[in-house]
PDB file of C-alpha atoms in Angstrom:
ATOM      1  CA  MET U 117      -4.071  -7.098  -5.767  1.00  0.00           C
ATOM      2  CA  ILE U 118      -6.060  -3.870  -5.930  1.00  0.00           C
ATOM      3  CA  GLY U 119      -4.045  -1.190  -7.727  1.00  0.00           C
ATOM      4  CA  ALA U 120      -1.873  -3.742  -9.493  1.00  0.00           C
ATOM      5  CA  SER U 121      -0.669  -1.361 -12.201  1.00  0.00           C
ATOM      6  CA  GLY U 122       0.692   1.341  -9.880  1.00  0.00           C
ATOM      7  CA  GLY U 123       4.339   1.730  -8.939  1.00  0.00           C
ATOM      8  CA  ILE U 124       4.210  -0.298  -5.729  1.00  0.00           C
ATOM      9  CA  GLY U 125       1.307  -2.508  -6.782  1.00  0.00           C
ATOM     10  CA  SER U 126       2.994  -3.663  -9.976  1.00  0.00           C
ATOM     11  CA  ALA U 127       6.240  -4.340  -8.091  1.00  0.00           C
ATOM     12  CA  LEU U 128       4.340  -6.395  -5.511  1.00  0.00           C
ATOM     13  CA  ALA U 129       2.534  -8.356  -8.230  1.00  0.00           C
ATOM     14  CA  HIS U 130       5.832  -9.060  -9.997  1.00  0.00           C
ATOM     15  CA  ALA U 131       7.558 -10.176  -6.792  1.00  0.00           C
ATOM     16  CA  MET U 132       4.681 -12.462  -5.861  1.00  0.00           C
ATOM     17  CA  ASN U 133       4.494 -13.979  -9.330  1.00  0.00           C
ATOM     18  CA  SER U 134       8.255 -14.530  -9.274  1.00  0.00           C
ATOM     19  CA  ARG U 135       8.032 -16.640  -6.142  1.00  0.00           C
ATOM     20  CA  GLY U 136       5.195 -18.745  -7.526  1.00  0.00           C
ATOM     21  CA  ASP U 137       2.131 -17.058  -6.066  1.00  0.00           C
ATOM     22  CA  HIS U 138      -0.977 -16.870  -8.228  1.00  0.00           C
ATOM     23  CA  VAL U 139      -1.780 -13.163  -8.443  1.00  0.00           C
ATOM     24  CA  THR U 140      -5.070 -11.632  -9.551  1.00  0.00           C
ATOM     25  CA  GLY U 141      -4.481  -7.996 -10.431  1.00  0.00           C
ATOM     26  CA  LEU U 142      -7.201  -5.342 -10.596  1.00  0.00           C
ATOM     27  CA  SER U 143      -6.698  -1.696 -11.518  1.00  0.00           C
ATOM     28  CA  GLN U 144      -8.041   1.041 -13.718  1.00  0.00           C
ATOM     29  CA  SER U 145      -5.608   0.324 -16.541  1.00  0.00           C
ATOM     30  CA  ILE U 146      -5.939  -3.479 -16.324  1.00  0.00           C
ATOM     31  CA  ASN U 147      -9.704  -3.856 -16.197  1.00  0.00           C
ATOM     32  CA  GLY U 148     -11.208  -0.389 -15.785  1.00  0.00           C
ATOM     33  CA  LEU U 149     -11.607  -0.589 -12.004  1.00  0.00           C
ATOM     34  CA  ASP U 150     -12.728   2.735 -10.541  1.00  0.00           C
ATOM     35  CA  ILE U 151     -11.720   2.622  -6.880  1.00  0.00           C
ATOM     36  CA  THR U 152     -14.122   5.482  -6.099  1.00  0.00           C
ATOM     37  CA  CYS U 153     -17.205   3.725  -7.520  1.00  0.00           C
ATOM     38  CA  GLU U 154     -18.858   0.930  -5.552  1.00  0.00           C
ATOM     39  CA  ARG U 155     -20.575  -0.392  -8.657  1.00  0.00           C
ATOM     40  CA  SER U 156     -17.188  -0.771 -10.362  1.00  0.00           C
ATOM     41  CA  ILE U 157     -15.649  -2.468  -7.325  1.00  0.00           C
ATOM     42  CA  GLY U 158     -18.582  -4.843  -6.971  1.00  0.00           C
ATOM     43  CA  ALA U 159     -18.520  -5.740 -10.669  1.00  0.00           C
ATOM     44  CA  ALA U 160     -14.763  -6.380 -10.605  1.00  0.00           C
ATOM     45  CA  LEU U 161     -15.023  -8.744  -7.627  1.00  0.00           C
ATOM     46  CA  ALA U 162     -18.340 -10.405  -8.477  1.00  0.00           C
ATOM     47  CA  PRO U 163     -16.871 -13.154 -10.728  1.00  0.00           C
ATOM     48  CA  PHE U 164     -14.677 -14.549  -7.951  1.00  0.00           C
ATOM     49  CA  GLU U 165     -15.822 -17.377  -5.713  1.00  0.00           C
ATOM     50  CA  THR U 166     -12.602 -19.045  -4.527  1.00  0.00           C
ATOM     51  CA  PRO U 167     -11.322 -17.494  -1.290  1.00  0.00           C
ATOM     52  CA  PHE U 168      -8.148 -15.390  -1.402  1.00  0.00           C
ATOM     53  CA  ASP U 169      -5.267 -16.025   0.983  1.00  0.00           C
ATOM     54  CA  VAL U 170      -3.921 -12.466   0.679  1.00  0.00           C
ATOM     55  CA  VAL U 171      -5.568  -9.241  -0.495  1.00  0.00           C
ATOM     56  CA  ILE U 172      -3.382  -6.142  -0.897  1.00  0.00           C
ATOM     57  CA  ILE U 173      -5.013  -2.763  -1.450  1.00  0.00           C
ATOM     58  CA  ALA U 174      -2.238  -0.753  -3.091  1.00  0.00           C
ATOM     59  CA  SER U 175      -4.303   2.030  -4.648  1.00  0.00           C
ATOM     60  CA  GLY U 176      -3.877   5.653  -3.622  1.00  0.00           C
ATOM     61  CA  ILE U 177      -2.944   9.175  -4.645  1.00  0.00           C
ATOM     62  CA  LEU U 178      -0.645  11.702  -3.014  1.00  0.00           C
ATOM     63  CA  SER U 179      -2.243  15.020  -3.893  1.00  0.00           C
ATOM     64  CA  GLY U 180      -4.237  17.061  -6.353  1.00  0.00           C
ATOM     65  CA  PRO U 181      -2.593  18.867  -9.282  1.00  0.00           C
ATOM     66  CA  GLU U 182      -1.267  21.673  -7.049  1.00  0.00           C
ATOM     67  CA  GLY U 183       0.663  19.259  -4.845  1.00  0.00           C
ATOM     68  CA  PRO U 184       0.325  18.637  -1.104  1.00  0.00           C
ATOM     69  CA  GLU U 185      -0.916  21.624   0.895  1.00  0.00           C
ATOM     70  CA  LYS U 186       1.767  23.455   2.871  1.00  0.00           C
ATOM     71  CA  SER U 187      -0.832  25.414   4.835  1.00  0.00           C
ATOM     72  CA  ILE U 188      -4.541  25.258   5.544  1.00  0.00           C
ATOM     73  CA  SER U 189      -5.064  28.236   3.226  1.00  0.00           C
ATOM     74  CA  ALA U 190      -4.157  25.939   0.301  1.00  0.00           C
ATOM     75  CA  LEU U 191      -7.032  23.545   1.004  1.00  0.00           C
ATOM     76  CA  ASN U 192      -9.835  23.250  -1.512  1.00  0.00           C
ATOM     77  CA  SER U 193     -12.895  21.060  -1.401  1.00  0.00           C
ATOM     78  CA  GLU U 194     -12.260  19.308  -4.728  1.00  0.00           C
ATOM     79  CA  ASN U 195      -8.813  18.001  -3.794  1.00  0.00           C
ATOM     80  CA  LEU U 196      -9.892  17.084  -0.283  1.00  0.00           C
ATOM     81  CA  ALA U 197     -12.881  15.122  -1.580  1.00  0.00           C
ATOM     82  CA  ARG U 198     -10.791  13.411  -4.259  1.00  0.00           C
ATOM     83  CA  LEU U 199      -8.135  12.205  -1.822  1.00  0.00           C
ATOM     84  CA  PHE U 200     -10.731  10.932   0.627  1.00  0.00           C
ATOM     85  CA  ALA U 201     -12.526   9.131  -2.210  1.00  0.00           C
ATOM     86  CA  VAL U 202      -9.394   7.360  -3.464  1.00  0.00           C
ATOM     87  CA  ASN U 203      -7.425   6.835  -0.245  1.00  0.00           C
ATOM     88  CA  ALA U 204     -10.198   6.067   2.247  1.00  0.00           C
ATOM     89  CA  MET U 205     -13.580   5.470   0.646  1.00  0.00           C
ATOM     90  CA  GLY U 206     -12.228   3.158  -2.062  1.00  0.00           C
ATOM     91  CA  PRO U 207     -10.417   0.781   0.302  1.00  0.00           C
ATOM     92  CA  ALA U 208     -13.457   0.782   2.604  1.00  0.00           C
ATOM     93  CA  LEU U 209     -15.667  -0.365  -0.263  1.00  0.00           C
ATOM     94  CA  VAL U 210     -13.116  -3.012  -1.255  1.00  0.00           C
ATOM     95  CA  LEU U 211     -13.227  -4.347   2.303  1.00  0.00           C
ATOM     96  CA  LYS U 212     -17.016  -4.481   2.087  1.00  0.00           C
ATOM     97  CA  HIS U 213     -16.943  -6.571  -1.081  1.00  0.00           C
ATOM     98  CA  ILE U 214     -13.993  -8.859  -0.297  1.00  0.00           C
ATOM     99  CA  LYS U 215     -15.255 -10.017   3.091  1.00  0.00           C
ATOM    100  CA  ARG U 216     -17.152 -12.869   1.439  1.00  0.00           C
ATOM    101  CA  LEU U 217     -13.958 -13.877  -0.391  1.00  0.00           C
ATOM    102  CA  MET U 218     -11.815 -14.371   2.715  1.00  0.00           C
ATOM    103  CA  PRO U 219     -11.619 -17.872   4.227  1.00  0.00           C
ATOM    104  CA  THR U 220     -13.109 -18.401   7.681  1.00  0.00           C
ATOM    105  CA  ASP U 221     -11.282 -21.667   8.465  1.00  0.00           C
ATOM    106  CA  ARG U 222      -7.619 -20.777   7.891  1.00  0.00           C
ATOM    107  CA  PRO U 223      -5.177 -17.851   8.119  1.00  0.00           C
ATOM    108  CA  SER U 224      -5.528 -15.042   5.591  1.00  0.00           C
ATOM    109  CA  VAL U 225      -4.373 -11.446   5.250  1.00  0.00           C
ATOM    110  CA  VAL U 226      -5.921  -8.170   4.104  1.00  0.00           C
ATOM    111  CA  VAL U 227      -3.590  -5.176   4.081  1.00  0.00           C
ATOM    112  CA  ALA U 228      -3.911  -1.638   2.775  1.00  0.00           C
ATOM    113  CA  LEU U 229      -0.990   0.631   1.978  1.00  0.00           C
ATOM    114  CA  SER U 230      -1.236   3.586   4.306  1.00  0.00           C
ATOM    115  CA  ALA U 231       1.462   6.142   5.181  1.00  0.00           C
ATOM    116  CA  ARG U 232       3.286   7.214   8.296  1.00  0.00           C
ATOM    117  CA  VAL U 233       2.038  10.763   7.725  1.00  0.00           C
ATOM    118  CA  GLY U 234      -1.440   9.402   8.446  1.00  0.00           C
ATOM    119  CA  SER U 235      -0.375   8.810  12.049  1.00  0.00           C
ATOM    120  CA  ILE U 236      -1.850  11.487  14.314  1.00  0.00           C
ATOM    121  CA  THR U 237       0.686  10.695  17.046  1.00  0.00           C
ATOM    122  CA  ASP U 238       3.636  10.991  14.648  1.00  0.00           C
ATOM    123  CA  ASN U 239       2.555  14.326  13.125  1.00  0.00           C
ATOM    124  CA  ALA U 240       5.195  16.860  14.141  1.00  0.00           C
ATOM    125  CA  LEU U 241       5.529  18.880  10.935  1.00  0.00           C
ATOM    126  CA  GLY U 242       1.971  19.722   9.856  1.00  0.00           C
ATOM    127  CA  GLY U 243       1.009  20.382   6.252  1.00  0.00           C
ATOM    128  CA  TRP U 244      -0.181  17.826   3.698  1.00  0.00           C
ATOM    129  CA  TYR U 245      -3.718  18.156   5.061  1.00  0.00           C
ATOM    130  CA  SER U 246      -5.630  16.112   2.497  1.00  0.00           C
ATOM    131  CA  TYR U 247      -3.118  13.281   2.327  1.00  0.00           C
ATOM    132  CA  ARG U 248      -2.642  13.055   6.094  1.00  0.00           C
ATOM    133  CA  ALA U 249      -6.367  13.174   6.784  1.00  0.00           C
ATOM    134  CA  SER U 250      -7.291  10.638   4.098  1.00  0.00           C
ATOM    135  CA  LYS U 251      -4.669   8.171   5.329  1.00  0.00           C
ATOM    136  CA  ALA U 252      -5.765   8.702   8.939  1.00  0.00           C
ATOM    137  CA  ALA U 253      -9.296   7.886   7.788  1.00  0.00           C
ATOM    138  CA  LEU U 254      -7.992   4.754   6.062  1.00  0.00           C
ATOM    139  CA  ASN U 255      -6.262   3.711   9.281  1.00  0.00           C
ATOM    140  CA  GLN U 256      -9.518   4.050  11.206  1.00  0.00           C
ATOM    141  CA  ILE U 257     -11.333   1.999   8.567  1.00  0.00           C
ATOM    142  CA  ILE U 258      -8.723  -0.765   8.801  1.00  0.00           C
ATOM    143  CA  LYS U 259      -8.877  -0.778  12.602  1.00  0.00           C
ATOM    144  CA  THR U 260     -12.678  -0.868  12.636  1.00  0.00           C
ATOM    145  CA  ALA U 261     -12.907  -3.583   9.963  1.00  0.00           C
ATOM    146  CA  SER U 262     -10.399  -5.719  11.856  1.00  0.00           C
ATOM    147  CA  ILE U 263     -12.752  -5.780  14.850  1.00  0.00           C
ATOM    148  CA  GLU U 264     -15.745  -6.827  12.760  1.00  0.00           C
ATOM    149  CA  PHE U 265     -13.836  -9.378  10.671  1.00  0.00           C
ATOM    150  CA  LYS U 266     -12.456 -11.078  13.783  1.00  0.00           C
ATOM    151  CA  ARG U 267     -15.963 -12.118  14.779  1.00  0.00           C
ATOM    152  CA  SER U 268     -16.439 -14.251  11.663  1.00  0.00           C
ATOM    153  CA  HIS U 269     -12.848 -14.697  10.402  1.00  0.00           C
ATOM    154  CA  LYS U 270     -10.894 -15.631  13.522  1.00  0.00           C
ATOM    155  CA  HIS U 271      -7.640 -16.313  11.665  1.00  0.00           C
ATOM    156  CA  LEU U 272      -7.687 -13.235   9.424  1.00  0.00           C
ATOM    157  CA  VAL U 273      -5.219 -10.344   9.757  1.00  0.00           C
ATOM    158  CA  CYS U 274      -6.466  -6.912   8.687  1.00  0.00           C
ATOM    159  CA  ALA U 275      -3.649  -4.354   8.906  1.00  0.00           C
ATOM    160  CA  ALA U 276      -2.260  -1.103   7.529  1.00  0.00           C
ATOM    161  CA  LEU U 277       1.266  -0.922   6.088  1.00  0.00           C
ATOM    162  CA  HIS U 278       3.614   2.013   5.543  1.00  0.00           C
ATOM    163  CA  PRO U 279       5.844   1.175   2.547  1.00  0.00           C
ATOM    164  CA  GLY U 280       8.355   3.967   3.121  1.00  0.00           C
ATOM    165  CA  THR U 281       9.145   6.530   0.449  1.00  0.00           C
ATOM    166  CA  VAL U 282       9.282   4.621  -2.825  1.00  0.00           C
ATOM    167  CA  ALA U 283      10.702   5.916  -6.105  1.00  0.00           C
ATOM    168  CA  THR U 284       7.550   6.048  -8.223  1.00  0.00           C
ATOM    169  CA  SER U 285       5.665   8.690 -10.195  1.00  0.00           C
ATOM    170  CA  PHE U 286       4.014   9.540  -6.855  1.00  0.00           C
ATOM    171  CA  THR U 287       7.256  10.810  -5.379  1.00  0.00           C
ATOM    172  CA  GLN U 288       9.166  12.163  -8.372  1.00  0.00           C
ATOM    173  CA  ASN U 289       8.605  15.749  -7.241  1.00  0.00           C
ATOM    174  CA  PHE U 290      10.193  15.111  -3.838  1.00  0.00           C
ATOM    175  CA  PRO U 291      13.847  14.340  -4.651  1.00  0.00           C
ATOM    176  CA  ARG U 292      15.104  15.346  -1.189  1.00  0.00           C
ATOM    177  CA  HIS U 293      13.396  12.367   0.428  1.00  0.00           C
ATOM    178  CA  LYS U 294      15.378   9.164   0.808  1.00  0.00           C
ATOM    179  CA  MET U 295      13.723   6.612  -1.467  1.00  0.00           C
ATOM    180  CA  VAL U 296      13.940   2.913  -2.232  1.00  0.00           C
ATOM    181  CA  PRO U 297      13.240   1.306  -5.630  1.00  0.00           C
ATOM    182  CA  PRO U 298       9.791  -0.286  -6.057  1.00  0.00           C
ATOM    183  CA  GLY U 299      11.263  -3.781  -6.203  1.00  0.00           C
ATOM    184  CA  GLN U 300      12.988  -3.355  -2.853  1.00  0.00           C
ATOM    185  CA  ALA U 301       9.841  -1.852  -1.338  1.00  0.00           C
ATOM    186  CA  ALA U 302       7.852  -4.859  -2.551  1.00  0.00           C
ATOM    187  CA  GLU U 303      10.296  -7.316  -0.992  1.00  0.00           C
ATOM    188  CA  ASN U 304      10.188  -5.373   2.282  1.00  0.00           C
ATOM    189  CA  LEU U 305       6.394  -5.382   2.360  1.00  0.00           C
ATOM    190  CA  LEU U 306       6.129  -9.081   1.502  1.00  0.00           C
ATOM    191  CA  THR U 307       8.497  -9.913   4.351  1.00  0.00           C
ATOM    192  CA  VAL U 308       6.170  -8.058   6.710  1.00  0.00           C
ATOM    193  CA  ILE U 309       3.034  -9.641   5.226  1.00  0.00           C
ATOM    194  CA  ASP U 310       4.518 -13.139   5.432  1.00  0.00           C
ATOM    195  CA  GLY U 311       5.271 -12.604   9.125  1.00  0.00           C
ATOM    196  CA  LEU U 312       1.812 -11.404  10.174  1.00  0.00           C
ATOM    197  CA  THR U 313      -0.243 -13.533  12.545  1.00  0.00           C
ATOM    198  CA  SER U 314      -3.766 -13.188  13.890  1.00  0.00           C
ATOM    199  CA  ARG U 315      -2.521 -11.227  16.912  1.00  0.00           C
ATOM    200  CA  ASP U 316      -1.380  -8.472  14.508  1.00  0.00           C
ATOM    201  CA  THR U 317      -4.861  -7.724  13.216  1.00  0.00           C
ATOM    202  CA  GLY U 318      -5.921  -4.125  13.628  1.00  0.00           C
ATOM    203  CA  CYS U 319      -2.324  -2.850  13.720  1.00  0.00           C
ATOM    204  CA  PHE U 320      -0.217  -0.451  11.643  1.00  0.00           C
ATOM    205  CA  PHE U 321       3.290  -1.525  10.586  1.00  0.00           C
ATOM    206  CA  ASP U 322       6.083   0.099   8.623  1.00  0.00           C
ATOM    207  CA  TRP U 323       8.140  -1.551   5.895  1.00  0.00           C
ATOM    208  CA  SER U 324      10.566  -3.023   8.444  1.00  0.00           C
ATOM    209  CA  GLY U 325       7.845  -4.622  10.546  1.00  0.00           C
ATOM    210  CA  GLN U 326       7.940  -2.005  13.298  1.00  0.00           C
ATOM    211  CA  MET U 327       4.580  -0.961  14.711  1.00  0.00           C
ATOM    212  CA  VAL U 328       3.502   2.622  13.928  1.00  0.00           C
ATOM    213  CA  ASP U 329       1.429   4.591  16.423  1.00  0.00           C
ATOM    214  CA  TRP U 330      -2.037   5.534  15.194  1.00  0.00           C
TER     215      TRP U 330
END
């Protein structure tokens, strides 16, 4: 579990532990993982040799200190670069380093938490430039990795998941949005993950298992 100390990540880790799964949690607060630094990612994953059945990348940020941009005039290079580093570059580097840790002879799953607002097709409202763009980039990374992984890991599923709007510190400034508690979000996501098969690789699903358009 990458991002195991965040609102959704910690709920997922708890739910998986509760049902008897052995969970390895990595995050900045747990072991100093810096998702934006390849050296940190490589060092965190280097000790592992036993293949993982499931890898969940639950790291991410919603915006810079000024909040999501309502118009293009609110864009600034620092926030844009920061969101791309955390939401897209970090998961891409995790995928690079966990490929060797995924089994080639049996089913396994790699998922990253994306967001419906990262869907280009679904974008009808505009705004939230950095978050939308960084999640769209993540979606492309997941899709592209799924094609490469399938060549060597025929039973592996590599997919993006939209968890819905979850009541965490991420969303506390958006009270008008309908939210679900982290525990419920975790159960929803695990139901989707448990139901994935190799034909679902390279796809984008929401918390209910419905496919989301890229």
